[in-house]
PDB file of C-alpha atoms and ligand atoms in Angstrom:
ATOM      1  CA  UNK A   1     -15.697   4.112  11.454  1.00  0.00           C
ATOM      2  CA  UNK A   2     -17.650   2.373  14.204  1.00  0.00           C
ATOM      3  CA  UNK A   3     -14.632   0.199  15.846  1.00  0.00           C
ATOM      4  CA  UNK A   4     -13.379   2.781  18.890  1.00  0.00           C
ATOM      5  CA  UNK A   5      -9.532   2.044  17.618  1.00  0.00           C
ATOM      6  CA  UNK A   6     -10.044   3.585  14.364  1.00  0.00           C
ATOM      7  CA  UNK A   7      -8.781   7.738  14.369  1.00  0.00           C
ATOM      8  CA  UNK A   8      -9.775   9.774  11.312  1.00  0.00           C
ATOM      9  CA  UNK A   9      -7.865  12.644  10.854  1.00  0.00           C
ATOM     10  CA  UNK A  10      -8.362  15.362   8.546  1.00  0.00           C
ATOM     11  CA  UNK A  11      -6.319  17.443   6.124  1.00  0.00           C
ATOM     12  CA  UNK A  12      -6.712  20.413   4.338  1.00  0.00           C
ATOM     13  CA  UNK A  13      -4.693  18.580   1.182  1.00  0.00           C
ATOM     14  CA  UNK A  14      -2.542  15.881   0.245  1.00  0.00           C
ATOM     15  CA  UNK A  15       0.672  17.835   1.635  1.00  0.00           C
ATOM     16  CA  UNK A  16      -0.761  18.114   4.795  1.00  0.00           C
ATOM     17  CA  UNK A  17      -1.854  14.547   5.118  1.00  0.00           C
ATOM     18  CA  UNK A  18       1.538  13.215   3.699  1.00  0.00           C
ATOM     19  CA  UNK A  19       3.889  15.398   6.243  1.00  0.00           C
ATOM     20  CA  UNK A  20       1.854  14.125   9.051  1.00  0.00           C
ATOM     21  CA  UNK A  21       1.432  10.147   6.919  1.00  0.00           C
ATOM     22  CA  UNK A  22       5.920  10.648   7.298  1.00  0.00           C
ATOM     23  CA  UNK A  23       6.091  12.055  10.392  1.00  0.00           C
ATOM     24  CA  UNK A  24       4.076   8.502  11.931  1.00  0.00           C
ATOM     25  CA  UNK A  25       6.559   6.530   9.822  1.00  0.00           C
ATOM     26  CA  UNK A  26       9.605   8.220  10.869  1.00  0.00           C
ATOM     27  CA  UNK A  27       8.583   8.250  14.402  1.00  0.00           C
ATOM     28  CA  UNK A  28       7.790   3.946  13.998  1.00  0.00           C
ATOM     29  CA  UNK A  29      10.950   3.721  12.833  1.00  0.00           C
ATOM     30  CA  UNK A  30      13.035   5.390  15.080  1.00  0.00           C
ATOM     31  CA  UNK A  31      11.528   3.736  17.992  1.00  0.00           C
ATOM     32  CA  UNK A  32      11.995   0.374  16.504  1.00  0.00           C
ATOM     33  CA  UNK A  33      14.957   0.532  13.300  1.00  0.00           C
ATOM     34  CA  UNK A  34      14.015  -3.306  12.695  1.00  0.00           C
ATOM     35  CA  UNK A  35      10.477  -2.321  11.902  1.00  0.00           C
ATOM     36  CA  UNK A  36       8.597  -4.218   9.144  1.00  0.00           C
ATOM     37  CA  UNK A  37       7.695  -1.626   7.140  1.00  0.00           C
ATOM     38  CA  UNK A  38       4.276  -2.359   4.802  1.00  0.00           C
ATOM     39  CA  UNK A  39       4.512  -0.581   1.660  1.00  0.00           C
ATOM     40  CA  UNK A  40       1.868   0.969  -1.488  1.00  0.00           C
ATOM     41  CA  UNK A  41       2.349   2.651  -4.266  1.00  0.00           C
ATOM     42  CA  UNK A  42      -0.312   4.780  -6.219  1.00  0.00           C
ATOM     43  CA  UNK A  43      -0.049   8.307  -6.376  1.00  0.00           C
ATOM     44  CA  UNK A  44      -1.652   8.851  -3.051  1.00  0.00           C
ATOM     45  CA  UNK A  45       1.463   7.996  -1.206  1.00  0.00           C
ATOM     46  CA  UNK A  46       4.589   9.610  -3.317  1.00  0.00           C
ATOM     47  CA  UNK A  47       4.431  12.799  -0.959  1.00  0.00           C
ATOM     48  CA  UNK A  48       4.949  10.296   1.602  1.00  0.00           C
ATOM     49  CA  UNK A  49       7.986   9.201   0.262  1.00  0.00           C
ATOM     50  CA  UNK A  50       8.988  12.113  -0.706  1.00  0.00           C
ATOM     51  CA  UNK A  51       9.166  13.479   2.890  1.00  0.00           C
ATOM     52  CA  UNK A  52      10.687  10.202   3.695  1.00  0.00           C
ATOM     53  CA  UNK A  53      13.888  10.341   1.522  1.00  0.00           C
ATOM     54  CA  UNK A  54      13.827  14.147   2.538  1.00  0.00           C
ATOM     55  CA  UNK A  55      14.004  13.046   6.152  1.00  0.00           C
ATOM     56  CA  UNK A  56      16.765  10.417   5.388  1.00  0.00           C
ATOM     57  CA  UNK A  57      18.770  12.972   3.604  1.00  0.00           C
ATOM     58  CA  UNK A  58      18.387  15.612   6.538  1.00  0.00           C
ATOM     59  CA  UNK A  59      20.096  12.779   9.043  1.00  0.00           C
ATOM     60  CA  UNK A  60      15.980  12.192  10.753  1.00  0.00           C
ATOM     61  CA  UNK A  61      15.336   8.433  10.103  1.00  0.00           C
ATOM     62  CA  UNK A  62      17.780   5.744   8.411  1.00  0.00           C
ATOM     63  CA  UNK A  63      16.596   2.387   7.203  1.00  0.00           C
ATOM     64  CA  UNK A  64      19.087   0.538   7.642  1.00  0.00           C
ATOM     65  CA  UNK A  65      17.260  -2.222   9.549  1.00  0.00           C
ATOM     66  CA  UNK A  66      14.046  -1.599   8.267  1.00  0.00           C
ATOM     67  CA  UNK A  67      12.669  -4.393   6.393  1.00  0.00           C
ATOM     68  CA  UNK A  68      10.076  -3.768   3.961  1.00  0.00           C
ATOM     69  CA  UNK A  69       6.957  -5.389   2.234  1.00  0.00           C
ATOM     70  CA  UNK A  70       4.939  -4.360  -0.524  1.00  0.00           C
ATOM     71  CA  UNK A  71       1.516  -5.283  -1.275  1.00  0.00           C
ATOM     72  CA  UNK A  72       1.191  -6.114  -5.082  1.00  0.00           C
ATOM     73  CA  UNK A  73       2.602  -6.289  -8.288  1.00  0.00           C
ATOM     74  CA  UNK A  74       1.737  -6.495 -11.594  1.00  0.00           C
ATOM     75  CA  UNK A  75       1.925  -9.899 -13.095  1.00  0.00           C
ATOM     76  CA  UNK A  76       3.800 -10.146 -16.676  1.00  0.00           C
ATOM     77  CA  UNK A  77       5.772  -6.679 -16.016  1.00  0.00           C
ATOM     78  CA  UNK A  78       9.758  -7.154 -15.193  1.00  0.00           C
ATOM     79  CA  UNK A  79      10.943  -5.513 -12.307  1.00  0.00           C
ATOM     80  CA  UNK A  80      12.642  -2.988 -14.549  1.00  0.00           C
ATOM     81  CA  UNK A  81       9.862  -1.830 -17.046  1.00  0.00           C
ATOM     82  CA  UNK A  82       8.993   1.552 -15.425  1.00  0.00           C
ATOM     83  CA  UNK A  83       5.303   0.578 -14.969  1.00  0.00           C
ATOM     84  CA  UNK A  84       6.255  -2.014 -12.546  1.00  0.00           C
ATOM     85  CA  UNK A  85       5.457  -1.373  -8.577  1.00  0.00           C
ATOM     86  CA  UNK A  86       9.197  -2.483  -8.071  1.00  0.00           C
ATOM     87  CA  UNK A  87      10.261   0.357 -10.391  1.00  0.00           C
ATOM     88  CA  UNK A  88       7.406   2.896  -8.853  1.00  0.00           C
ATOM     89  CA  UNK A  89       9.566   1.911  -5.414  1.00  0.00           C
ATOM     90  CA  UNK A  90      12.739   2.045  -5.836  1.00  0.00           C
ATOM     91  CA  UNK A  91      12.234   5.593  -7.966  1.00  0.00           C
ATOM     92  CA  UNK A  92      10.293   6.810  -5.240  1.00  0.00           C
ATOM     93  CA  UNK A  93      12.091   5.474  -1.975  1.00  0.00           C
ATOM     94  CA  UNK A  94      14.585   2.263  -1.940  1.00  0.00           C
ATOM     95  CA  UNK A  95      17.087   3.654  -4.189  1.00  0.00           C
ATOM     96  CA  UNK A  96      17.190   6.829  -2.222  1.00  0.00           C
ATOM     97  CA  UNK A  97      17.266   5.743   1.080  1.00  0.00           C
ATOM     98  CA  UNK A  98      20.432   3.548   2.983  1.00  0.00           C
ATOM     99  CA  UNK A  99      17.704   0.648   2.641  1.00  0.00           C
ATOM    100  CA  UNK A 100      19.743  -3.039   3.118  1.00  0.00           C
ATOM    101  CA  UNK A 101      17.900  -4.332  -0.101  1.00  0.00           C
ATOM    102  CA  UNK A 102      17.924  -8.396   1.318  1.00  0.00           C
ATOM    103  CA  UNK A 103      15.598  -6.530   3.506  1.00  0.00           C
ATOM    104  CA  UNK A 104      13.340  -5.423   0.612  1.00  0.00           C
ATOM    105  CA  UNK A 105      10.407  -7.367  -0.737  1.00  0.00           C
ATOM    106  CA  UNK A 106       8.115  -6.708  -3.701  1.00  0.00           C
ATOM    107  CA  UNK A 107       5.913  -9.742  -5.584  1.00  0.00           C
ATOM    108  CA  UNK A 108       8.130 -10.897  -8.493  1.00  0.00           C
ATOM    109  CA  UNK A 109       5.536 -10.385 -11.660  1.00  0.00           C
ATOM    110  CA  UNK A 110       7.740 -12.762 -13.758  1.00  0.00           C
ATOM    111  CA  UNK A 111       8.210 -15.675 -12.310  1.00  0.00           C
ATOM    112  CA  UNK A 112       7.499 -18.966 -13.670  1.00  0.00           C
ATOM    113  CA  UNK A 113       5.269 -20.084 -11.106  1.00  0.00           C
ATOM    114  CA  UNK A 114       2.834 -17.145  -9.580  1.00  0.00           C
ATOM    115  CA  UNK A 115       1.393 -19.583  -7.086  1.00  0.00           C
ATOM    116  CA  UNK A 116       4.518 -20.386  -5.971  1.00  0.00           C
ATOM    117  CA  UNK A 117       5.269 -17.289  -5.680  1.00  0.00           C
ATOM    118  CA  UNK A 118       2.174 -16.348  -3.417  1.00  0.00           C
ATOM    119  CA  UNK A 119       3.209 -18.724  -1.168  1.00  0.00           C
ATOM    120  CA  UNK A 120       6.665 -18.232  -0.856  1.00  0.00           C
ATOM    121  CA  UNK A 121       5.357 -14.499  -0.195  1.00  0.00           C
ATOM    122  CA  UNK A 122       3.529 -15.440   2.828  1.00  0.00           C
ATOM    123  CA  UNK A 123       5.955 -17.607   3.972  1.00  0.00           C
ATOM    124  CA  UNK A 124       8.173 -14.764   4.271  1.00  0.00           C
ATOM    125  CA  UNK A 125       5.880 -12.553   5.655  1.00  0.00           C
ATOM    126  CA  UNK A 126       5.472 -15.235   8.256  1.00  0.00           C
ATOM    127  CA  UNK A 127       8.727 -15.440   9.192  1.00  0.00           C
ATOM    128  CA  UNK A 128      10.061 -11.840   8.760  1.00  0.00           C
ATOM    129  CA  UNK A 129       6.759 -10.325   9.743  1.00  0.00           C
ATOM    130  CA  UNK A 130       4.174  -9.524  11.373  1.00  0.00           C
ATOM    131  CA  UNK A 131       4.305  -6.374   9.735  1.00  0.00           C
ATOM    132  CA  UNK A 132       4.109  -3.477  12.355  1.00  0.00           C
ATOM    133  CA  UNK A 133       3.018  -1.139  10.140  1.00  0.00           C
ATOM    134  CA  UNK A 134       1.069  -0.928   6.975  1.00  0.00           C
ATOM    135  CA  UNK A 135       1.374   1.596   4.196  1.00  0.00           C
ATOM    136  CA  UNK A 136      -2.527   1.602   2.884  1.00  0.00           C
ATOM    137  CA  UNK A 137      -4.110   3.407  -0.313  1.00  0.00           C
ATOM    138  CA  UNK A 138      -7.286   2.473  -1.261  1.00  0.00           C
ATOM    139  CA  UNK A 139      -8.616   2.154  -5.277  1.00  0.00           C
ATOM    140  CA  UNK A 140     -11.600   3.917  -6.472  1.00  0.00           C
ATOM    141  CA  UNK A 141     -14.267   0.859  -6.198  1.00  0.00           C
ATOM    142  CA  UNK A 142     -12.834   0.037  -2.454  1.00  0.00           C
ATOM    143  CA  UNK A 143      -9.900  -2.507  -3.154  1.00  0.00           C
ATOM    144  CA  UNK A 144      -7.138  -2.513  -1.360  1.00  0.00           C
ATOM    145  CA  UNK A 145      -4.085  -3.550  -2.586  1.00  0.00           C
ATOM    146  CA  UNK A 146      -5.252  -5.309  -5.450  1.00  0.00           C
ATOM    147  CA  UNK A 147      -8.240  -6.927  -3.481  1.00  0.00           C
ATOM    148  CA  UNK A 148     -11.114  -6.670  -6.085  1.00  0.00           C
ATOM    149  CA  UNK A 149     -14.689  -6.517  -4.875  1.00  0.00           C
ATOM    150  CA  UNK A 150     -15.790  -9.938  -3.721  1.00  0.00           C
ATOM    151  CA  UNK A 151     -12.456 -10.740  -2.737  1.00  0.00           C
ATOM    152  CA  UNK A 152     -13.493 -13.348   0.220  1.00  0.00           C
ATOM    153  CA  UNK A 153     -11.549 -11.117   3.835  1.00  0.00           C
ATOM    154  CA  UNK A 154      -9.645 -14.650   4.411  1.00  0.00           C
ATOM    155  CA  UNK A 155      -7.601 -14.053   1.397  1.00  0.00           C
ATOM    156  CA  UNK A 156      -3.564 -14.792   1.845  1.00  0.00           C
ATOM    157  CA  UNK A 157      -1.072 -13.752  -1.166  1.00  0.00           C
ATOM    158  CA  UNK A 158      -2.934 -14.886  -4.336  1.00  0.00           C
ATOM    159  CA  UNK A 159      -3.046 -13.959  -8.193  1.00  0.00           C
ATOM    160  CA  UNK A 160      -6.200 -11.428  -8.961  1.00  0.00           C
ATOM    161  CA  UNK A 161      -7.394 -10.719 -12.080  1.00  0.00           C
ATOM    162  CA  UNK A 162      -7.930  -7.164 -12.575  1.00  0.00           C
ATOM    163  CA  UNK A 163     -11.686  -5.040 -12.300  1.00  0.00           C
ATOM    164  CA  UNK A 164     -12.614  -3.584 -15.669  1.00  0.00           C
ATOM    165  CA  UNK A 165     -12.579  -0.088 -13.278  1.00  0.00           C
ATOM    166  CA  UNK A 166      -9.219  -0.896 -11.979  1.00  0.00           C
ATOM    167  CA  UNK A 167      -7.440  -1.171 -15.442  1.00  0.00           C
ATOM    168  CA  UNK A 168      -9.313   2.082 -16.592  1.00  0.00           C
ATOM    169  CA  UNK A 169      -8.066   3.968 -13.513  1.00  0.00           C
ATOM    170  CA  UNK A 170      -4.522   2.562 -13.840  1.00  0.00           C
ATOM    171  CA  UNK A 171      -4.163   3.655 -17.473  1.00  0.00           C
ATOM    172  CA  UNK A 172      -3.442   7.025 -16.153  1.00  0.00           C
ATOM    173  CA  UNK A 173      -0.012   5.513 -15.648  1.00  0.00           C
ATOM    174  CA  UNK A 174       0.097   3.790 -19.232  1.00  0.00           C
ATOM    175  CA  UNK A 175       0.141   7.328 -21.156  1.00  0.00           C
ATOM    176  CA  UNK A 176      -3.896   6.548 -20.978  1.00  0.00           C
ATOM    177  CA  UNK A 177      -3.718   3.397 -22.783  1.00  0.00           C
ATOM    178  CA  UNK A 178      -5.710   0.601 -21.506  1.00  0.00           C
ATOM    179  CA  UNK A 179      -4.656  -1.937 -23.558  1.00  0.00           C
ATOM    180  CA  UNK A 180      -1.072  -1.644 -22.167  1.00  0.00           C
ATOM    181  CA  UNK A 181      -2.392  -2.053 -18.474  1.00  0.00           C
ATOM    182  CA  UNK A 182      -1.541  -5.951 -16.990  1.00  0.00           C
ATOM    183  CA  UNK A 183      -4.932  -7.449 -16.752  1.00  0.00           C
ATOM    184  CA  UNK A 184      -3.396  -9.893 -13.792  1.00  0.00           C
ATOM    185  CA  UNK A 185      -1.461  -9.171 -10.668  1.00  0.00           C
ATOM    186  CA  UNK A 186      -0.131 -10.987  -7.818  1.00  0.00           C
ATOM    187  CA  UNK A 187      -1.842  -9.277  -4.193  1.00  0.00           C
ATOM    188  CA  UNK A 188      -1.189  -9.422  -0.180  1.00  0.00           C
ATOM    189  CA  UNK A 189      -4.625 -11.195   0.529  1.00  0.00           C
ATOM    190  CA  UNK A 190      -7.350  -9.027   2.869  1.00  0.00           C
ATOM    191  CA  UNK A 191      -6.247 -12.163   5.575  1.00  0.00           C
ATOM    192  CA  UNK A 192      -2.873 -11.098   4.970  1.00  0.00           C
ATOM    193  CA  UNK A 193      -3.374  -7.068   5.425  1.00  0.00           C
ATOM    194  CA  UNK A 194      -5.997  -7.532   8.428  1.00  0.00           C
ATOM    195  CA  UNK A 195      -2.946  -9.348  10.139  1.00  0.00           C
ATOM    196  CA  UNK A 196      -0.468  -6.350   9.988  1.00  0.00           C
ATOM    197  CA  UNK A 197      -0.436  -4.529  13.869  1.00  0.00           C
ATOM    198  CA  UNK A 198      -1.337  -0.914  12.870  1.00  0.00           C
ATOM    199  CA  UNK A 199      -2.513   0.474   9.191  1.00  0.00           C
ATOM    200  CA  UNK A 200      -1.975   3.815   8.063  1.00  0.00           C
ATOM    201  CA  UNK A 201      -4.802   4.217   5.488  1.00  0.00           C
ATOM    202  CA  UNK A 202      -4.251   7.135   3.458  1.00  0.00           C
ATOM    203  CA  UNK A 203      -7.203   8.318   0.687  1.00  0.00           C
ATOM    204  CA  UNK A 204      -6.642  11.390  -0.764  1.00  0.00           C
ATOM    205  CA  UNK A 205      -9.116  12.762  -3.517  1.00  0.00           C
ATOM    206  CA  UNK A 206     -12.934  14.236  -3.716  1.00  0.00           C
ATOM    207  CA  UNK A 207     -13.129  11.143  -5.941  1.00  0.00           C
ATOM    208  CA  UNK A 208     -13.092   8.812  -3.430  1.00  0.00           C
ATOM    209  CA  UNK A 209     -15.360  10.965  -1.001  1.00  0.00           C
ATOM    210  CA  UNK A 210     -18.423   8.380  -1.570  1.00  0.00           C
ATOM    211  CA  UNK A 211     -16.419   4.906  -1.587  1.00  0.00           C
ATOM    212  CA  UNK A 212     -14.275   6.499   1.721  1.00  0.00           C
ATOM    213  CA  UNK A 213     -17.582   7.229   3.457  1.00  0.00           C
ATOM    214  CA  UNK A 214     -19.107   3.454   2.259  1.00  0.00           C
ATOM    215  CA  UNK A 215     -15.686   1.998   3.953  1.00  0.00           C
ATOM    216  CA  UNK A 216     -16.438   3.995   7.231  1.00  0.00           C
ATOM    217  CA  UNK A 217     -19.565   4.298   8.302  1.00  0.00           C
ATOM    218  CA  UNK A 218     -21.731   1.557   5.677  1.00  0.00           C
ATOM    219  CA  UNK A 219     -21.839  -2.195   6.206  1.00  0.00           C
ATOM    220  CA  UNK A 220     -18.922  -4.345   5.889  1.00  0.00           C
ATOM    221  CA  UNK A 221     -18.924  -6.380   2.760  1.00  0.00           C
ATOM    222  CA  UNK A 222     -16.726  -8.251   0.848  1.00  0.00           C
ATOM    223  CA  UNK A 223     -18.185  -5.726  -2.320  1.00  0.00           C
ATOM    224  CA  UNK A 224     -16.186  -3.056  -0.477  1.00  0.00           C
ATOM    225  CA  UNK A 225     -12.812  -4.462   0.620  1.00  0.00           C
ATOM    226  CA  UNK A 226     -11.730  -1.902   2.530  1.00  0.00           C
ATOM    227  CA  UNK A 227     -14.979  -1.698   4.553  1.00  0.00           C
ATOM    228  CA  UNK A 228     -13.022  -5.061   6.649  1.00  0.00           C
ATOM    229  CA  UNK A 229     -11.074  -2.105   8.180  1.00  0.00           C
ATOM    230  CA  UNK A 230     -13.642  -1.404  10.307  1.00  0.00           C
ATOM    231  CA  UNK A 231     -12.892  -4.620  11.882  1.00  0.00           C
ATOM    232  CA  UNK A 232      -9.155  -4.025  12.931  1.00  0.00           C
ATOM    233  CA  UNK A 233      -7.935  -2.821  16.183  1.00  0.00           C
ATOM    234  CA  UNK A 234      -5.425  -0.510  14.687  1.00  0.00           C
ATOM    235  CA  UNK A 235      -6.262   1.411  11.881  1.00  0.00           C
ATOM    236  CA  UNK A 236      -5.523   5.288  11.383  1.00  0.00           C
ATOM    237  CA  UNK A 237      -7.260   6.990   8.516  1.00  0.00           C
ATOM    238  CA  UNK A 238      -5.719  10.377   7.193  1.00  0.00           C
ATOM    239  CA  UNK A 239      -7.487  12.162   4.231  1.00  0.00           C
ATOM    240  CA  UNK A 240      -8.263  15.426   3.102  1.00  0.00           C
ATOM    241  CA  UNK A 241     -12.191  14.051   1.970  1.00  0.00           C
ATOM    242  CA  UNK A 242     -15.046  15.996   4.330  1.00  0.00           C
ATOM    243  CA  UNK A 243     -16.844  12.877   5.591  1.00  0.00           C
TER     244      UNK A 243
HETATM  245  C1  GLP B 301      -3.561   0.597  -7.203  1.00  0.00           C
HETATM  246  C2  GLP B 301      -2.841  -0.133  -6.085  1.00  0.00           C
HETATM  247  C3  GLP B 301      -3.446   0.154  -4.738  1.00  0.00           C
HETATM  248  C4  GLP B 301      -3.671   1.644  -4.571  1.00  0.00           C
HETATM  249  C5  GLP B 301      -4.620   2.121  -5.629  1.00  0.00           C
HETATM  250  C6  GLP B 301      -4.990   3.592  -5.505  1.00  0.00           C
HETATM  251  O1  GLP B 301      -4.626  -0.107  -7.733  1.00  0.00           O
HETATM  252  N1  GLP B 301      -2.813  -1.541  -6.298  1.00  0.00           N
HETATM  253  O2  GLP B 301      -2.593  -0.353  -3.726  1.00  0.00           O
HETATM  254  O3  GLP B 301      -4.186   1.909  -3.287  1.00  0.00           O
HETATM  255  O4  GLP B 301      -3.991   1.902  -6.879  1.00  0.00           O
HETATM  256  O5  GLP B 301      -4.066   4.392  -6.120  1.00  0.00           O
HETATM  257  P1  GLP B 301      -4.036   5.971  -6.122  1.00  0.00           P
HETATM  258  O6  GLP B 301      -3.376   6.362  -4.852  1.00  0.00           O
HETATM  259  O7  GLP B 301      -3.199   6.318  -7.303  1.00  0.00           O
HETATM  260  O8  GLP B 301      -5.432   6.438  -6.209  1.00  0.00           O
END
């Protein structure tokens, strides 16, 4: 990356990368239990969390204060169908941790009024916020969150409808079947992200060797959200790709 605040560090694999993506959190958290916690799902981070219930469970870190906020949800998915990011979390961390859950917040994806709902997102964000530290994966065409290519960088909380490659590569969580994939979601706008105070940006995968190295060292461009990153003060990228 060409901003001097950005550190890349490099694993040898995902467990590496996701001990040392726990360890930061853990460490954030016990040196500030009210921390505002940003929060992704994906496969990329489950390790993450794994380590992080581990940790709870071993008396290391306790959430009790923390409050959280995750990036997206799919739109038209109750929080209880097991494809929902709300399900993904609380399987993978809330329900395992001694979270406070008025202190949890996910997108509702069945609400009556999405836009409503955007806003009322940001308003809390606003007021519980900022976020001190965000949780960030990054899709195989360069979104983040759910931030599609040309996805203008002021973006706040909106609804996005989904890329044709984002669908395909979500599937994998829909037994393969496309057709069962939301085509809509409600995001965390790239304004929104760019405003949290330090990013943990985790890509994991030979996959994503040629978008990763686009996002660090091409142009910025709203084709590639996650190029913006280059622009943040704060951003620490840990992956096991050889850039
Ligand atoms: C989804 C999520 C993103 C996530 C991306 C990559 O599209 N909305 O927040 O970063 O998937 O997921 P994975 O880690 O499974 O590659």
């Amino acid at each position: 990356m060409r901003g001097n605040s950005v550190e890349i560090l490099k694993f040898n694999n995902n467990e590496e990368l996701s001990e040392k993506a726990a360890e930061v959190i853990i460490n954030k958290i016990n040196e500030k239990p009210k921390l505002t916690l940003g929060l992704a799902t994906g496969s990329t981070p489950m390790q993450t969390y794994k380590n992080l219930v581990k940790a709870y469970k071993d008396g290391k870190v306790s959430f009790k204060e923390v409050i959280t906020f995750n990036l997206d949800e799919y739109l038209g998915i109750s929080p209880t169908n097991p494809n929902s990011y709300t399900y993904f979390m609380n399987e993978h961390l809330l329900h395992h941790v001694d979270i406070d859950e008025n202190n949890v917040h996910i997108p509702t994806g069945v609400g009556e009024n999405s836009e409503k709902e955007c806003a009322q997102y940001e308003r809390l964000i606003k007021e519980e916020g900022p976020i001190d530290l965000q949780i960030l994966g990054m899709g195989l065409n360069g979104h983040i969150a759910f931030n599609e290519p040309g996805t203008p960088i002021t973006a706040r909380t909106h609804v996005v409808e989904l890329d044709e490659t984002t669908v395909q590569a979500n599937s994998r969580f829909f037994n393969g079947e496309k057709e069962l994939v939301p085509t809509h979601a409600i995001t965390m706008g790239i304004g929104t992200i760019m405003e949290a105070k330090e990013i943990l940006f985790l890509v994991q995968g030979e996959h994503k060797a040629e978008g990763l190295r686009k996002v660090l060292y091409g142009d910025v461009t709203e084709m590639i959200p996650a190029s913006i990153l280059q622009k943040h003060p704060n951003v620490t990228v840990l992956t096991d790709i050889n850039l």
